[in-house]
mmCIF file of C-alpha atoms in Angstrom:
data_model
loop_
_atom_site.group_PDB
_atom_site.id
_atom_site.type_symbol
_atom_site.label_atom_id
_atom_site.label_comp_id
_atom_site.label_asym_id
_atom_site.label_seq_id
_atom_site.Cartn_x
_atom_site.Cartn_y
_atom_site.Cartn_z
ATOM 1 C CA MET A 1 62.500 102.742 119.883
ATOM 2 C CA LEU A 2 61.901 104.800 116.754
ATOM 3 C CA LEU A 3 63.594 107.733 118.476
ATOM 4 C CA ALA A 4 66.694 105.621 119.096
ATOM 5 C CA TRP A 5 66.946 104.432 115.497
ATOM 6 C CA THR A 6 66.414 107.959 114.192
ATOM 7 C CA GLY A 7 69.186 109.202 116.481
ATOM 8 C CA VAL A 8 71.543 106.451 115.351
ATOM 9 C CA LEU A 9 70.822 107.130 111.665
ATOM 10 C CA MET A 10 71.300 110.888 112.127
ATOM 11 C CA THR A 11 74.587 110.215 113.886
ATOM 12 C CA ALA A 12 75.741 107.920 111.076
ATOM 13 C CA ALA A 13 74.738 110.476 108.441
ATOM 14 C CA GLY A 14 76.550 113.220 110.345
ATOM 15 C CA ALA A 15 79.693 111.112 110.661
ATOM 16 C CA LEU A 16 79.577 110.319 106.935
ATOM 17 C CA ALA A 17 79.179 114.012 106.119
ATOM 18 C CA LEU A 18 82.176 114.841 108.314
ATOM 19 C CA TYR A 19 84.174 112.170 106.484
ATOM 20 C CA LEU A 20 83.203 113.741 103.153
ATOM 21 C CA ALA A 21 84.530 117.093 104.418
ATOM 22 C CA THR A 22 88.061 115.735 104.866
ATOM 23 C CA PRO A 23 90.646 116.301 102.121
ATOM 24 C CA HIS A 24 91.757 112.645 102.028
ATOM 25 C CA GLN A 25 88.329 111.035 101.671
ATOM 26 C CA GLN A 26 88.103 108.340 98.989
ATOM 27 C CA ILE A 27 84.432 108.421 97.999
ATOM 28 C CA THR A 28 84.565 111.277 95.491
ATOM 29 C CA ALA A 29 87.466 112.243 93.258
ATOM 30 C CA GLU A 30 87.958 115.548 95.068
ATOM 31 C CA PRO A 31 86.363 117.080 98.154
ATOM 32 C CA ARG A 32 83.344 119.193 97.297
ATOM 33 C CA ALA A 33 82.334 122.098 99.530
ATOM 34 C CA PRO A 34 84.141 120.885 102.653
ATOM 35 C CA GLN A 35 82.686 123.660 104.815
ATOM 36 C CA VAL A 36 79.142 122.679 103.894
ATOM 37 C CA TRP A 37 79.813 118.991 104.565
ATOM 38 C CA GLY A 38 81.575 119.855 107.809
ATOM 39 C CA TRP A 39 78.730 121.953 109.186
ATOM 40 C CA ALA A 40 76.138 119.432 108.000
ATOM 41 C CA GLY A 41 78.087 116.648 109.701
ATOM 42 C CA ALA A 42 78.414 118.559 112.953
ATOM 43 C CA GLY A 43 74.708 119.330 112.842
ATOM 44 C CA GLY A 44 73.885 115.686 112.207
ATOM 45 C CA LEU A 45 75.958 114.589 115.188
ATOM 46 C CA VAL A 46 74.298 117.179 117.434
ATOM 47 C CA ILE A 47 70.787 116.267 116.263
ATOM 48 C CA GLY A 48 71.566 112.579 116.722
ATOM 49 C CA LEU A 49 72.839 113.271 120.235
ATOM 50 C CA VAL A 50 69.730 115.282 121.121
ATOM 51 C CA LEU A 51 67.464 112.505 119.850
ATOM 52 C CA LEU A 52 69.399 109.892 121.792
ATOM 53 C CA LEU A 53 69.368 112.060 124.929
ATOM 54 C CA ASN A 54 65.564 112.037 124.736
ATOM 55 C CA TRP A 55 65.619 108.242 124.594
ATOM 56 C CA ALA A 56 68.428 107.267 126.991
ATOM 57 C CA GLY A 57 70.537 108.730 129.761
ATOM 58 C CA PRO A 58 73.350 111.177 129.076
ATOM 59 C CA ALA A 59 76.240 108.726 129.379
ATOM 60 C CA THR A 60 74.508 106.115 127.233
ATOM 61 C CA ALA A 61 73.596 108.659 124.548
ATOM 62 C CA VAL A 62 77.132 110.048 124.356
ATOM 63 C CA PHE A 63 78.662 106.576 124.126
ATOM 64 C CA ILE A 64 76.175 105.548 121.413
ATOM 65 C CA VAL A 65 77.065 108.648 119.365
ATOM 66 C CA LEU A 66 80.795 108.039 119.772
ATOM 67 C CA THR A 67 80.472 104.344 118.923
ATOM 68 C CA VAL A 68 78.394 104.960 115.785
ATOM 69 C CA ALA A 69 80.762 107.725 114.636
ATOM 70 C CA MET A 70 83.798 105.472 115.146
ATOM 71 C CA LEU A 71 82.037 102.656 113.278
ATOM 72 C CA VAL A 72 81.346 104.906 110.288
ATOM 73 C CA TRP A 73 84.822 106.446 110.327
ATOM 74 C CA SER A 74 86.410 102.980 110.481
ATOM 75 C CA THR A 75 84.361 101.154 107.864
ATOM 76 C CA VAL A 76 83.669 103.787 105.198
ATOM 77 C CA PRO A 77 87.345 104.351 104.214
ATOM 78 C CA LEU A 78 87.957 100.598 104.036
ATOM 79 C CA VAL A 79 84.863 99.954 101.918
ATOM 80 C CA ALA A 80 85.666 102.912 99.626
ATOM 81 C CA ALA A 81 89.242 101.699 99.121
ATOM 82 C CA TRP A 82 88.052 98.142 98.476
ATOM 83 C CA ILE A 83 85.506 99.294 95.878
ATOM 84 C CA ARG A 84 88.104 101.515 94.197
ATOM 85 C CA TYR A 85 90.606 98.618 94.138
ATOM 86 C CA ARG A 86 88.052 96.264 92.573
ATOM 87 C CA GLY A 87 87.236 98.897 89.943
ATOM 88 C CA GLU A 88 90.902 99.289 88.963
ATOM 89 C CA LYS A 89 91.455 95.543 88.925
ATOM 90 C CA ASN A 90 88.744 94.805 86.341
#
């Protein structure tokens, strides 16, 4: 079970790093070293997939990686925009 959680956390970290590599991300004021974040994110997704492949079957591992990546890419921009809005409001 530890292998599964490590794979999920690596996938989430990789997805977050890929989000930080985009020019329209809202966490930092401007994108910093997008190539570094992009390669780190891709590596995190691959490592997460390899860890999950050692724990589950191929289809399950791929769907877990895609689901976690979509979760991160859906929630992080909303949370960042909400925090930025609350900061401007006060």
